[in-house]
Short mmCIF file of C-alpha atoms and ligand atoms in Angstrom, two decimals:
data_model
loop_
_atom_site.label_atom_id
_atom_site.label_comp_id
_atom_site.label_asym_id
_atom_site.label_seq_id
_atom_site.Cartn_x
_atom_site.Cartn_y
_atom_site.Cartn_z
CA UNK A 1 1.60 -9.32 24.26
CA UNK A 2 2.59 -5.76 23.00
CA UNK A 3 2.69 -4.56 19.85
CA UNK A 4 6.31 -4.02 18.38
CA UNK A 5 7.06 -1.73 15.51
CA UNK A 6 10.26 -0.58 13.63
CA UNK A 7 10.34 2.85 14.10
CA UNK A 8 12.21 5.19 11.27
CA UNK A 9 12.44 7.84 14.08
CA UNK A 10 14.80 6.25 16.06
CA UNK A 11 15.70 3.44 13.60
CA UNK A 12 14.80 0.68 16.06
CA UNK A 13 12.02 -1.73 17.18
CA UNK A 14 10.06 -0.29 19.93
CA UNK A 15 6.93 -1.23 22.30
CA UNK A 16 3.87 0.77 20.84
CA UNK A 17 2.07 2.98 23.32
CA UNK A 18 -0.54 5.01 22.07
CA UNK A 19 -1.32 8.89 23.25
CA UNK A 20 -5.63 7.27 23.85
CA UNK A 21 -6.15 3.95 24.10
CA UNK A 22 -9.65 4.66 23.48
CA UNK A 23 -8.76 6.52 19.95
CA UNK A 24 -5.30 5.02 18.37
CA UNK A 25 -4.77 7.28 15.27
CA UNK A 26 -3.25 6.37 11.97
CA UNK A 27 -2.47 8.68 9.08
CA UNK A 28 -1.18 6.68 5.09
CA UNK A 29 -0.33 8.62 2.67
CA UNK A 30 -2.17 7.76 -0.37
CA UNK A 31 -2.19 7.82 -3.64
CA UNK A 32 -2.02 11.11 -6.47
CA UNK A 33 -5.15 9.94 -8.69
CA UNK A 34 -3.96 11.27 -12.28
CA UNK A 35 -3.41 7.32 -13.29
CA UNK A 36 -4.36 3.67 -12.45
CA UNK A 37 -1.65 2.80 -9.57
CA UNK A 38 1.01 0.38 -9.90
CA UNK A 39 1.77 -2.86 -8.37
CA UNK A 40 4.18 -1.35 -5.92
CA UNK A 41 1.85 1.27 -4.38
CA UNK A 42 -0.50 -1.51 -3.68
CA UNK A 43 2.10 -2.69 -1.18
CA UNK A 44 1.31 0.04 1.67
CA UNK A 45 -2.21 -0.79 1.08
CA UNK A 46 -2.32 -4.37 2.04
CA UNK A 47 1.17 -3.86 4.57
CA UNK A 48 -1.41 -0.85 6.58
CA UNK A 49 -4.34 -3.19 6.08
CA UNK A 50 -2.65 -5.65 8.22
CA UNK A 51 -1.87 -2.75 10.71
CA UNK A 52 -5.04 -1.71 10.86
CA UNK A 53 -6.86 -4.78 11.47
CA UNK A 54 -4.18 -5.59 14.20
CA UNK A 55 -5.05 -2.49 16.00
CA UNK A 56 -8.51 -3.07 15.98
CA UNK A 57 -7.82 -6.25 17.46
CA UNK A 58 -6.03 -5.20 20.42
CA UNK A 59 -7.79 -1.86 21.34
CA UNK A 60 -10.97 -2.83 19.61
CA UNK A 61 -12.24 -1.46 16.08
CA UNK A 62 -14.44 1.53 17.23
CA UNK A 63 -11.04 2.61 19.14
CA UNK A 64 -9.05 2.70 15.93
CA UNK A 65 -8.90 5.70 13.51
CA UNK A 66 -7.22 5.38 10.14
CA UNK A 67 -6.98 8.18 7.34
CA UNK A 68 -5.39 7.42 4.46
CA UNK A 69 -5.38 10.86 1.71
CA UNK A 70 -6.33 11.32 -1.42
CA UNK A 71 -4.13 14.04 -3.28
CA UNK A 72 -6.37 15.34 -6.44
CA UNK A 73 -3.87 18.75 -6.62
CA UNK A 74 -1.12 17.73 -7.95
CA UNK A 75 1.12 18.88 -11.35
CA UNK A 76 0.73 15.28 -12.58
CA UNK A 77 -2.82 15.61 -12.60
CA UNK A 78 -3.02 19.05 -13.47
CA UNK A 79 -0.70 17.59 -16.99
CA UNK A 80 -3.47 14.77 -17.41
CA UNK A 81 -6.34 16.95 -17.41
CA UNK A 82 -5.00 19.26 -19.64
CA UNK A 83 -4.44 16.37 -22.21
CA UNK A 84 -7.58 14.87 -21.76
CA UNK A 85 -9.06 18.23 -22.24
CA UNK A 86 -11.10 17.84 -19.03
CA UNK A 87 -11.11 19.42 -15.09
CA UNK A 88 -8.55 17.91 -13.02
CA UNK A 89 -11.68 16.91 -10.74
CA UNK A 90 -12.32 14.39 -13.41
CA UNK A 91 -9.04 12.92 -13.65
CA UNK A 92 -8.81 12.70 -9.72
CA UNK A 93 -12.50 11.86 -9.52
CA UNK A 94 -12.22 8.59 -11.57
CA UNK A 95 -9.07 7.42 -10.48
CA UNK A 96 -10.11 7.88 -7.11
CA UNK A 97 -12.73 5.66 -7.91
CA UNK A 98 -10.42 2.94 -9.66
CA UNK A 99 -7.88 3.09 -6.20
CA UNK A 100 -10.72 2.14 -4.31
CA UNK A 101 -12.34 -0.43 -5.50
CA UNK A 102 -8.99 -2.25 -6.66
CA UNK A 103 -7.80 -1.97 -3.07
CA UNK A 104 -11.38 -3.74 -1.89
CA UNK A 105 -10.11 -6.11 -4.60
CA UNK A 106 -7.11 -6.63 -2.49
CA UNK A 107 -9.80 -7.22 0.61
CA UNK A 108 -8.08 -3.99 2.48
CA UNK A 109 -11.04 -2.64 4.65
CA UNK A 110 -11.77 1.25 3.68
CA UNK A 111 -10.21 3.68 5.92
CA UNK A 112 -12.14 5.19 8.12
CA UNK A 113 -11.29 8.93 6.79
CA UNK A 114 -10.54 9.72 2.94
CA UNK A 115 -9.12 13.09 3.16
CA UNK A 116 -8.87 15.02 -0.19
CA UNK A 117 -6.30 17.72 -0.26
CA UNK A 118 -8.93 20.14 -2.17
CA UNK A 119 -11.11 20.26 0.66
CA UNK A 120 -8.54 21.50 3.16
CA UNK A 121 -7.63 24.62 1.47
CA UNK A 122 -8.58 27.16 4.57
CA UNK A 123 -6.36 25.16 6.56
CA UNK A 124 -3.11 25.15 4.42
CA UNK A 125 -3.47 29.15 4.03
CA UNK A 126 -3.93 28.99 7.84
CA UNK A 127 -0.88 26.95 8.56
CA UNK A 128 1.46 29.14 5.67
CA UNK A 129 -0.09 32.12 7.90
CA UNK A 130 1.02 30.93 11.28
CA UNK A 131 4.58 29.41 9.63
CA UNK A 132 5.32 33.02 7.95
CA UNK A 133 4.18 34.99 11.26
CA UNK A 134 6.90 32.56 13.49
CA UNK A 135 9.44 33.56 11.06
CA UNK A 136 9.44 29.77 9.56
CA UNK A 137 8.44 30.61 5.91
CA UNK A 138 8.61 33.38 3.54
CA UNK A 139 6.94 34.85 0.84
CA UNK A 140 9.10 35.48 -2.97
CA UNK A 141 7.86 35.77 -6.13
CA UNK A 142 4.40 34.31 -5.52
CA UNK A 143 5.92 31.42 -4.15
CA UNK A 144 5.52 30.70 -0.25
CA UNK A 145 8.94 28.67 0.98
CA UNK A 146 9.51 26.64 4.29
CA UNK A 147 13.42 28.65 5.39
CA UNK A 148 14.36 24.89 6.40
CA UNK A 149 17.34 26.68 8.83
CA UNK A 150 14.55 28.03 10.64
CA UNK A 151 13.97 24.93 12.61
CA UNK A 152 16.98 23.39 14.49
CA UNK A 153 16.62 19.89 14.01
CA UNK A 154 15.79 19.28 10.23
CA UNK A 155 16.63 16.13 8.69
CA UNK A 156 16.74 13.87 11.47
CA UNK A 157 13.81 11.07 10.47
CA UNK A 158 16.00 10.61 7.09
CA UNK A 159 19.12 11.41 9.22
CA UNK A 160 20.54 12.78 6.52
CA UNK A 161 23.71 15.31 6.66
CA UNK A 162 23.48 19.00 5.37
CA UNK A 163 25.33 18.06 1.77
CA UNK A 164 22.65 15.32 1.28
CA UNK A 165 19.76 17.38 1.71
CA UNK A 166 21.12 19.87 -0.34
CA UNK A 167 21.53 17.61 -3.17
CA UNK A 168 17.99 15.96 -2.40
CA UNK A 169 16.28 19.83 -2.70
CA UNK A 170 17.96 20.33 -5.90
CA UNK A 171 15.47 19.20 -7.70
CA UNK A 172 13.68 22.45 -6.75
CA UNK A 173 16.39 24.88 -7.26
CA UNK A 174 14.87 28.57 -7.93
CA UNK A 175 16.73 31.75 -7.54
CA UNK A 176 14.21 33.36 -5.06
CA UNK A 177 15.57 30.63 -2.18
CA UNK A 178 17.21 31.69 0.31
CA UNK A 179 19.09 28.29 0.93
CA UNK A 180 18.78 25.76 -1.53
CA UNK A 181 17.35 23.34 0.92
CA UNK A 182 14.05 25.65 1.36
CA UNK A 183 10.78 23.83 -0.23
CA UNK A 184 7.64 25.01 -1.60
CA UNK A 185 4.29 25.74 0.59
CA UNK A 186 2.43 27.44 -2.27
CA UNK A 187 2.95 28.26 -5.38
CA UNK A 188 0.94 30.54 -8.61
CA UNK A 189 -0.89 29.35 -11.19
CA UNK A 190 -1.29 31.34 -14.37
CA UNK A 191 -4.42 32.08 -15.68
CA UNK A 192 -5.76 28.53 -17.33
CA UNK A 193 -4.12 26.34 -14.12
CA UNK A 194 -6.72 25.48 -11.53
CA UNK A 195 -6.09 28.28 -8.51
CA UNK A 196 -7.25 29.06 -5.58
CA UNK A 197 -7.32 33.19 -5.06
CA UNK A 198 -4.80 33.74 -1.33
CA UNK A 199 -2.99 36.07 0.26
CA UNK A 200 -0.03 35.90 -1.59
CA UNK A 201 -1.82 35.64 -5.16
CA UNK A 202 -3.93 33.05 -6.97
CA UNK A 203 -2.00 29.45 -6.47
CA UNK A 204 -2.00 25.95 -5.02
CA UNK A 205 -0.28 24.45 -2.18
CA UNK A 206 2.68 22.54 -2.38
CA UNK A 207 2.77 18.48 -1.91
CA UNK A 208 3.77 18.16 2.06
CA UNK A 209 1.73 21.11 2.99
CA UNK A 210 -1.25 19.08 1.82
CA UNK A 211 -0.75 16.10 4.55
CA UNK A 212 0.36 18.51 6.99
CA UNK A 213 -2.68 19.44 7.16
CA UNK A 214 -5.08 16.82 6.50
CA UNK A 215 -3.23 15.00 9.73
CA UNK A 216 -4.50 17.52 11.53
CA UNK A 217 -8.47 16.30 11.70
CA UNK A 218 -6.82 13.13 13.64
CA UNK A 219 -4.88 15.21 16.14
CA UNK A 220 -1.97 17.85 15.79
CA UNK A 221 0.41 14.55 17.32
CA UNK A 222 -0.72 11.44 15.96
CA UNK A 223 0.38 7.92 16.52
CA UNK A 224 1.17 6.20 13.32
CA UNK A 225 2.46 7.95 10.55
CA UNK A 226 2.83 5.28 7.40
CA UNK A 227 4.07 5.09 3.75
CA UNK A 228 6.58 3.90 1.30
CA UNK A 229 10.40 4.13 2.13
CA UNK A 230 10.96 6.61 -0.95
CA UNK A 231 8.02 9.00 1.22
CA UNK A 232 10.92 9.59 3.92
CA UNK A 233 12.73 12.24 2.16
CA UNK A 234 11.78 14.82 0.98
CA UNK A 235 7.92 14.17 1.92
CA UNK A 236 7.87 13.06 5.57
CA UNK A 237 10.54 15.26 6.39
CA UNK A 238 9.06 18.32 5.29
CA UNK A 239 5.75 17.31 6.84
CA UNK A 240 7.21 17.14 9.87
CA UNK A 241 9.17 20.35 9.17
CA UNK A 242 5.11 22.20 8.36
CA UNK A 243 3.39 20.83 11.48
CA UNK A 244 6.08 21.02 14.09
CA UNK A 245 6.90 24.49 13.42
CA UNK A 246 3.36 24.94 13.47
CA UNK A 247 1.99 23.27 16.49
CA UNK A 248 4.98 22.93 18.82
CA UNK A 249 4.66 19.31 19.29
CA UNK A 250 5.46 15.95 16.82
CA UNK A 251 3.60 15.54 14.34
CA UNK A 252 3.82 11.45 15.18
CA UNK A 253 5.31 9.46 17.42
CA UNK A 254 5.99 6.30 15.31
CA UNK A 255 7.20 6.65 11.31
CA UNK A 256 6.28 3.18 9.85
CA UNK A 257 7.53 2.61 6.20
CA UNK A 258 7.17 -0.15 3.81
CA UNK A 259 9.92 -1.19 1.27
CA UNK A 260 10.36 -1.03 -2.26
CA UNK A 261 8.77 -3.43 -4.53
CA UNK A 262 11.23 -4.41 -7.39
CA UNK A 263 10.57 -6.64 -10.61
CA UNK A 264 13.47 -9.41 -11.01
CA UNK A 265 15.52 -7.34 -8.81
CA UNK A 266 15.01 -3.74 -10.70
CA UNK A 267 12.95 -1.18 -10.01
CA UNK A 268 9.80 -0.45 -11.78
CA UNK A 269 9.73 2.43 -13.87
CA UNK A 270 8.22 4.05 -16.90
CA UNK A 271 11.63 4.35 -18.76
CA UNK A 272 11.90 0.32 -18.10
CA UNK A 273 8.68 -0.19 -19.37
CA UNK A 274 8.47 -2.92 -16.64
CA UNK A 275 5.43 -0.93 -14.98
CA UNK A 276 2.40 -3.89 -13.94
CA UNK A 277 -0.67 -1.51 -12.49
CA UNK A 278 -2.86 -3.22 -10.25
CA UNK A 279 -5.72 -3.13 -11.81
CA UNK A 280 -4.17 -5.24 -14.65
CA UNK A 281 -2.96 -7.24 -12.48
CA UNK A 282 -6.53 -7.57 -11.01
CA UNK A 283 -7.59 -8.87 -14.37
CA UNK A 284 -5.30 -11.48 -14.66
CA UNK A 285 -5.47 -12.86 -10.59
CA UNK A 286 -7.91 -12.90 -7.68
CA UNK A 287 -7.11 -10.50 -5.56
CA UNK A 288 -6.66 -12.46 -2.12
CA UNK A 289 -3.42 -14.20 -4.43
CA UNK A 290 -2.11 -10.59 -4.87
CA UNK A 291 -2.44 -9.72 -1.35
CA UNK A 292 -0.74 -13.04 -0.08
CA UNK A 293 2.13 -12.63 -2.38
CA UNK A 294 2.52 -8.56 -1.15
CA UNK A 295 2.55 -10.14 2.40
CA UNK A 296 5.13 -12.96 1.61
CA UNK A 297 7.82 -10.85 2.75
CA UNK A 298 8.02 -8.54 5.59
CA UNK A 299 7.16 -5.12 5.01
CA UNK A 300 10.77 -3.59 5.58
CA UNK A 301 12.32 -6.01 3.05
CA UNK A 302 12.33 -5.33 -0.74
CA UNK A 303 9.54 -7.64 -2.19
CA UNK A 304 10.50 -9.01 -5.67
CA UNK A 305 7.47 -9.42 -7.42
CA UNK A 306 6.49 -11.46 -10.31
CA UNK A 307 3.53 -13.27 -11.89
CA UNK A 308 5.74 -16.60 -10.93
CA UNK A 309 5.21 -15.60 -7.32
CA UNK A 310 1.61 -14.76 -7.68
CA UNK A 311 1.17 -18.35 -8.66
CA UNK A 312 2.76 -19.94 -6.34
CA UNK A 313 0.54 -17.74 -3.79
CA UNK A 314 -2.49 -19.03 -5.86
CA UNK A 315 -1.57 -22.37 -5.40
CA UNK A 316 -0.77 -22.11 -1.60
CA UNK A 317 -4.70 -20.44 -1.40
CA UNK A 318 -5.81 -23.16 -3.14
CA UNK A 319 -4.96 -25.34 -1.06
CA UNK A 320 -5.75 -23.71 1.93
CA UNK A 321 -9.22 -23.24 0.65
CA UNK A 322 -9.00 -27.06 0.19
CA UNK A 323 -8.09 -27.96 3.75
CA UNK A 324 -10.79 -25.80 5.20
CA UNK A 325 -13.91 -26.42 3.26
CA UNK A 326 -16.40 -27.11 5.09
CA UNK A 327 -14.62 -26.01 8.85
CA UNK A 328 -15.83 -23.71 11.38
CA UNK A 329 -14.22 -20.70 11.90
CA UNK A 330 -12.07 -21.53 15.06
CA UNK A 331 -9.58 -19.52 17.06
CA UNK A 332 -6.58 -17.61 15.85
CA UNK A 333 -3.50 -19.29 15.91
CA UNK A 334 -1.65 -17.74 18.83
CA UNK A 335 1.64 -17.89 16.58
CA UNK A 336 0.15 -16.08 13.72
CA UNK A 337 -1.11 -13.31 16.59
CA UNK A 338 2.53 -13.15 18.16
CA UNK A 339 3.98 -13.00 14.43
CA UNK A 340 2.10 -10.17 13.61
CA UNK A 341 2.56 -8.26 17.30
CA UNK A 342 6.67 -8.67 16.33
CA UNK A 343 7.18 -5.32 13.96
CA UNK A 344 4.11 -7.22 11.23
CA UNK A 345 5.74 -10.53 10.70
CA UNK A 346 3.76 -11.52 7.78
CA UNK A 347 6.15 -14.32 6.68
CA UNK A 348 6.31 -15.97 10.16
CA UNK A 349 2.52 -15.71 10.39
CA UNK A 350 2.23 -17.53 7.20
CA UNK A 351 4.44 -20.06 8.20
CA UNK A 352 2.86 -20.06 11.25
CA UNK A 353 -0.77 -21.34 9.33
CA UNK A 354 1.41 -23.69 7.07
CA UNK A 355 1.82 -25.77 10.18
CA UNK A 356 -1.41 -25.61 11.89
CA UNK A 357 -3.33 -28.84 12.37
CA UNK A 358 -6.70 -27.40 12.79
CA UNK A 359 -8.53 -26.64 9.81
CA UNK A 360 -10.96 -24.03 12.32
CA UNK A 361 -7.93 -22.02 13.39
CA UNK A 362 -6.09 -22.01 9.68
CA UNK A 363 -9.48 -20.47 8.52
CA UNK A 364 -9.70 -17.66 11.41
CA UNK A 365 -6.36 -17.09 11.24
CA UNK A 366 -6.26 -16.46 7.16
CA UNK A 367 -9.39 -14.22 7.78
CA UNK A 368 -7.69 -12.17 10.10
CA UNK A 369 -4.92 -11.61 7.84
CA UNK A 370 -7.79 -10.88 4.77
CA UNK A 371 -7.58 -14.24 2.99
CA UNK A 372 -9.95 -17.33 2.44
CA UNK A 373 -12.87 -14.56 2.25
CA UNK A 374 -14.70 -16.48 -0.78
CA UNK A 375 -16.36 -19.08 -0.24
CA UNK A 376 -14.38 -22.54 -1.73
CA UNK A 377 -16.74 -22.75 -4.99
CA UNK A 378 -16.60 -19.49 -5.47
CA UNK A 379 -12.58 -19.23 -5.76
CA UNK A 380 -12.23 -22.97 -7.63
CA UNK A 381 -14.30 -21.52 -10.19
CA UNK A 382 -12.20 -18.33 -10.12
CA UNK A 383 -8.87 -19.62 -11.25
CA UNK A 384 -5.95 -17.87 -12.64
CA UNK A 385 -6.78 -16.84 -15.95
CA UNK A 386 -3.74 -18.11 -17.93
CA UNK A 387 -4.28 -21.73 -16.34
CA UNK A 388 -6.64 -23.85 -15.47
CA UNK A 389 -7.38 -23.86 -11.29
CA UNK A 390 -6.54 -27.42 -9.58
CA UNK A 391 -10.03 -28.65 -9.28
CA UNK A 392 -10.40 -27.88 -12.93
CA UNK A 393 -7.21 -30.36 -13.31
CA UNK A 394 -8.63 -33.05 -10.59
CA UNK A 395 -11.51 -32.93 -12.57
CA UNK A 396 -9.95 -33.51 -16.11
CA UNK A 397 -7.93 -36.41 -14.40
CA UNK A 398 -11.13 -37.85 -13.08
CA UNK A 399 -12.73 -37.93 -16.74
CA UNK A 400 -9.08 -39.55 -18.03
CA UNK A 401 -9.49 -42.13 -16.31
CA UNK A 402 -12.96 -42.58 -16.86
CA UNK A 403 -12.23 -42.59 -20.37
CA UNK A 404 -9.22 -45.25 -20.37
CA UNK A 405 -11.17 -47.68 -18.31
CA UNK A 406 -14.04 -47.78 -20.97
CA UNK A 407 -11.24 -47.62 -23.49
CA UNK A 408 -11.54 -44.68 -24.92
CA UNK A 409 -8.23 -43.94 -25.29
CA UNK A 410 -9.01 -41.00 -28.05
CA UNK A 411 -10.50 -39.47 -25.34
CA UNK A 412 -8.45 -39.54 -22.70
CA UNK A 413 -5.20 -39.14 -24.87
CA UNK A 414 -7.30 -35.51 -26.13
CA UNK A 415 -7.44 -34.29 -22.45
CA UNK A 416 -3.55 -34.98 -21.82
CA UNK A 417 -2.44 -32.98 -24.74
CA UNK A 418 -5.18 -30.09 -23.97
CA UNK A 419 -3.60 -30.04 -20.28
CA UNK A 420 -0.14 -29.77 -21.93
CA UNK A 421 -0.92 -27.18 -24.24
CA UNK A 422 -2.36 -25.16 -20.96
CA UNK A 423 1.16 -25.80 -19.26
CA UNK A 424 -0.34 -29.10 -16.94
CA UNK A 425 1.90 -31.76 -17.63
CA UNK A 426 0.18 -35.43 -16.32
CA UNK A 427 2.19 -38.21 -14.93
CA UNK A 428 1.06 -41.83 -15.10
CA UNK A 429 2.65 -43.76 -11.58
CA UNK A 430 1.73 -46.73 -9.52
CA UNK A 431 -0.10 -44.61 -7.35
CA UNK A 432 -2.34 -42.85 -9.98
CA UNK A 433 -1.95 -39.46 -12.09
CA UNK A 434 -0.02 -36.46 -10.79
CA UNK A 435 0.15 -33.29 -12.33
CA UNK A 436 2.14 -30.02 -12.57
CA UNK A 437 2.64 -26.93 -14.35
CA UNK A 438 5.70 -26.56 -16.90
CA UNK A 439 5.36 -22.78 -15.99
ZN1 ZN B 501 1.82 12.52 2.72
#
C-alpha cells in the first residue's frame, strides 16, 4: 500500500516518495505563543498527529523526523508583553507551556524537534546575507525586503495571478518598496522593542524568514511541509520564496494543508466573539472526544465545530470504550490502515471501526488513531462535565428500579426528575427503561 497525499503544489493526489527512507522529514508550522490557542489551530495538531504516527508506521518511528516551530518573536507578542509589563520571553515562555500540554491533552505525541525562532537568529542574518548578495533582497530604511520579481516563478503554490498578490501584499504597503508585492526579512526596533544588534541596524526578522530557516536543521529540501489553508499565502509562499532563492533547490516536495474550522458555518473570530480556545474547551471535555470530533471530517474539508458534535463524539467513545473493555489489543483493521494511506481518510477509518466485529482490532485500531488511551474506569468516571456519562445513567436506572420494586416510588420518581433536570429524559417500555438526552 502507498501512502497518498493531496498535494497543494500541484493541486492533486499523489504517491508519496520520500528523498531517505531511513529519515522522512516533516516540518508544521506552529503556533505564535502571545495567547491560549483556539479551537481551530488545534486542528493541524491532531490532522499532523495522524500523519505522523502513519509515517512511523510505514518507515518505522526512529525513521521519522517531525519539527513543528514555536514562534516567540512576533508583534503580537511583543503587544502582550508590553501590556503585561513583562519580557516577551514570558509571554512566549508560558504559552508555550499551555500549547503543549493541551496538545498532550489532545493525545498528539510531541514532535520530535521544537524549534524556537529566537534561537535561530545567526541563521536568518545568514540567509538575508546570501539573499541580498544574489541580488534577491535589498536593504531600505532599516528594513531588509525579499524584491519578489527577483525570482521567476513566484506565486505558483497559491497559484495566484500578479493582481492577486498585489492586493494580498497590501497589507504591507511602505514607500521604501520597490514593488508592492516585496515582503519584509527584517525589520528595526526602536529603543524599548526587543532587538537583536545586525548588519543593517538593531531589529528582528520578519515572520517567513523565521521558518525558512528553522526548516533548515531537517534538510535544505524537506519532505512534508504542513499547516492551515490560510498559511498558503502569504506565509508558505514567501518561505518558499527565502529558501529557494537561497539554496537552489525546493524547499519541500509535498505542501499538505488542513482546512478551516468554522462555528455554525462562520468563521471564528475575535470581532464575532465566537472564539472557543482549547484549553477551555479542555475543561469542559476529555480530550480523546475533542480529537475524534477534529478527525470526523477529512482534513481538506471545512470542519464545523460545535459542543453538539463533541457530544456526539463522546458518546460514540463511550461506547467504544464499552465494547472493548476487557479485550486484547488485536490487529489493525486493514480498512482503517488503507483509509488512512488514501490522502488521511479519517472519516472512512472511523467508519471503518464502526463496523468491525472484533473488539481486539476496534481497540488497536482506535489506538493507532490516538483514542481509547484511558483505561474504561478511568473515562466512565470522566464524563462530560455538563452531563452525566452513560454509566452514571445505567447506574441511576439500576437504583430506579431497585427503588420501584421495593415501592419506593418517592425514590425512584426523585431520580427521574434529577435525570431530567440534567437533560436525561427516561422512558418506561415493555422492554425496560431507555434514556436520552433532550440536548
Ligand atoms: Zn511557518
Amino acid at each position: 500500500m502507498t501512502l497518498r497525499l493531496h498535494n497543494t503544489l500541484s493541486g492533486k493526489k499523489e504517491d508519496f516518495k520520500p528523498i531517505d527512507a531511513s529519515n522522512v522529514r516533516m516540518y508544521v508550522c506552529g503556533p505564535t505563543v502571545y495567547d491560549y490557542a483556539h479551537i481551530g489551530n488545534a486542528r493541524p495538531v491532531v490532522v499532523f498527529d495522524i500523519l505522523y504516527r502513519l509515517l512511523r508506521h510505514e518507515y518505522g518511528p526512529e525513521h521519522v523526523t517531525y519539527a513543528r516551530n514555536i514562534t516567540d518573536i512576533d508583534d503580537k507578542i511583543m503587544k502582550a508583553a508590553a501590556e503585561a509589563g513583562v519580557e516577551i520571553s514570558e509571554i512566549a515562555g508560558k504559552y508555550t507551556k499551555i500549547y503543549q500540554d493541551d496538545a498532550a491533552k489532545l493525545n498528539a505525541l510531541p514532535p520530535d524537534e521544537e524549534p524556537k525562532a529566537t534561537d535561530y537568529l545567526d541563521q536568518m542574518k545568514a540567509m538575508i546575507e546570501k539573499l541580498i548578495a544574489d541580488g534577491h533582497a535589498y536593504e531600505a530604511q532599516g528594513h531588509v525586503l525579499f524584491h519578489v520579481p527577483s525570482m521567476k516563478n513566484y506565486g505558483r503554490l497559491s497559484n495566484k495571478n500578479k493582481d492577486e498578490l498585489i492586493a494580498g501584499a497590501r497589507v504591507e504597503v511602505a514607500p521604501y518598496k520597490k514593488d508592492p508585492r516585496d515582503f519584509v526579512l527584517w525589520k528595526p526596533s526602536t529603543a524599548d522593542q526587543p532587538g537583536w544588534d545586525s548588519p543593517w541596524g538593531r531589529g528582528r526578522p520578519g515572520w517567513h524568514l523565521e521558518c525558512s530557516c528553522m526548516t533548515e536543521d531537517l534538510a535544505e529540501t524537506i519532505d512534508i511541509h504542513g499547516g492551515g489553508l490560510d498559511l498558503i499565502f502569504p506565509h508558505h509562499e514567501n518561505e518558499i520564496a527565502q529558501s529557494e532563492c537561497a539554496h537552489g533547490k525546493p524547499l519541500a516536495n509535498y505542501w499538505v494543508h488542513n482546512g478551516y474550522l468554522v462555528l455554525g458555518g462562520e468563521k471564528m473570530s475575535k470581532s464575532l466573539g465566537n472564539i472557543q480556545t482549547i484549553h477551555g474547551l479542555l475543561k469542559k471535555f476529555p480530550g480523546e472526544a475533542l480529537r475524534l470530533t477534529l478527525m470526523s471530517a477529512h482534513y481538506r474539508q471545512p470542519l464545523d465545530f460545535s459542543e453538539e458534535a463533541v457530544k456526539d463524539q463522546k458518546r460514540r467513545l463511550d461506547r467504544w470504550y464499552r465494547i472493548t473493555e476487557g479485550a486484547k489489543e488485536g490487529e489493525i483493521p486493514p480498512a482503517v490502515l488503507a483509509a488512512l494511506m488514501d490522502d488521511l481518510n479519517t472519516p472512512k477509518a472511523i467508519a471503518a471501526l464502526e463496523t468491525e466485529k472484533n473488539p481486539g482490532a476496534v481497540l488497536a485500531g482506535a489506538r493507532f488513531l490516538g483514542l481509547l488511551t484511558e483505561n474504561s474506569d478511568d473515562w466512565f468516571k470522566g464524563g462530560v462535565s455538563d452531563g452525566p456519562s452513560g454509566e452514571e445513567i445505567e447506574a441511576l436506572i439500576a437504583e430506579r428500579l431497585e427503588a420501584r420494586k421495593a415501592k419506593d416510588f418517592a425514590r425512584a420518581d426523585q431520580i427521574r426528575k434529577d435525570l431530567k433536570a440534567k437533560g436525561i429524559i427516561l422512558e418506561d417500555g415493555p422492554g425496560g427503561t431507555i434514556w436520552r438526552r433532550t440536548d
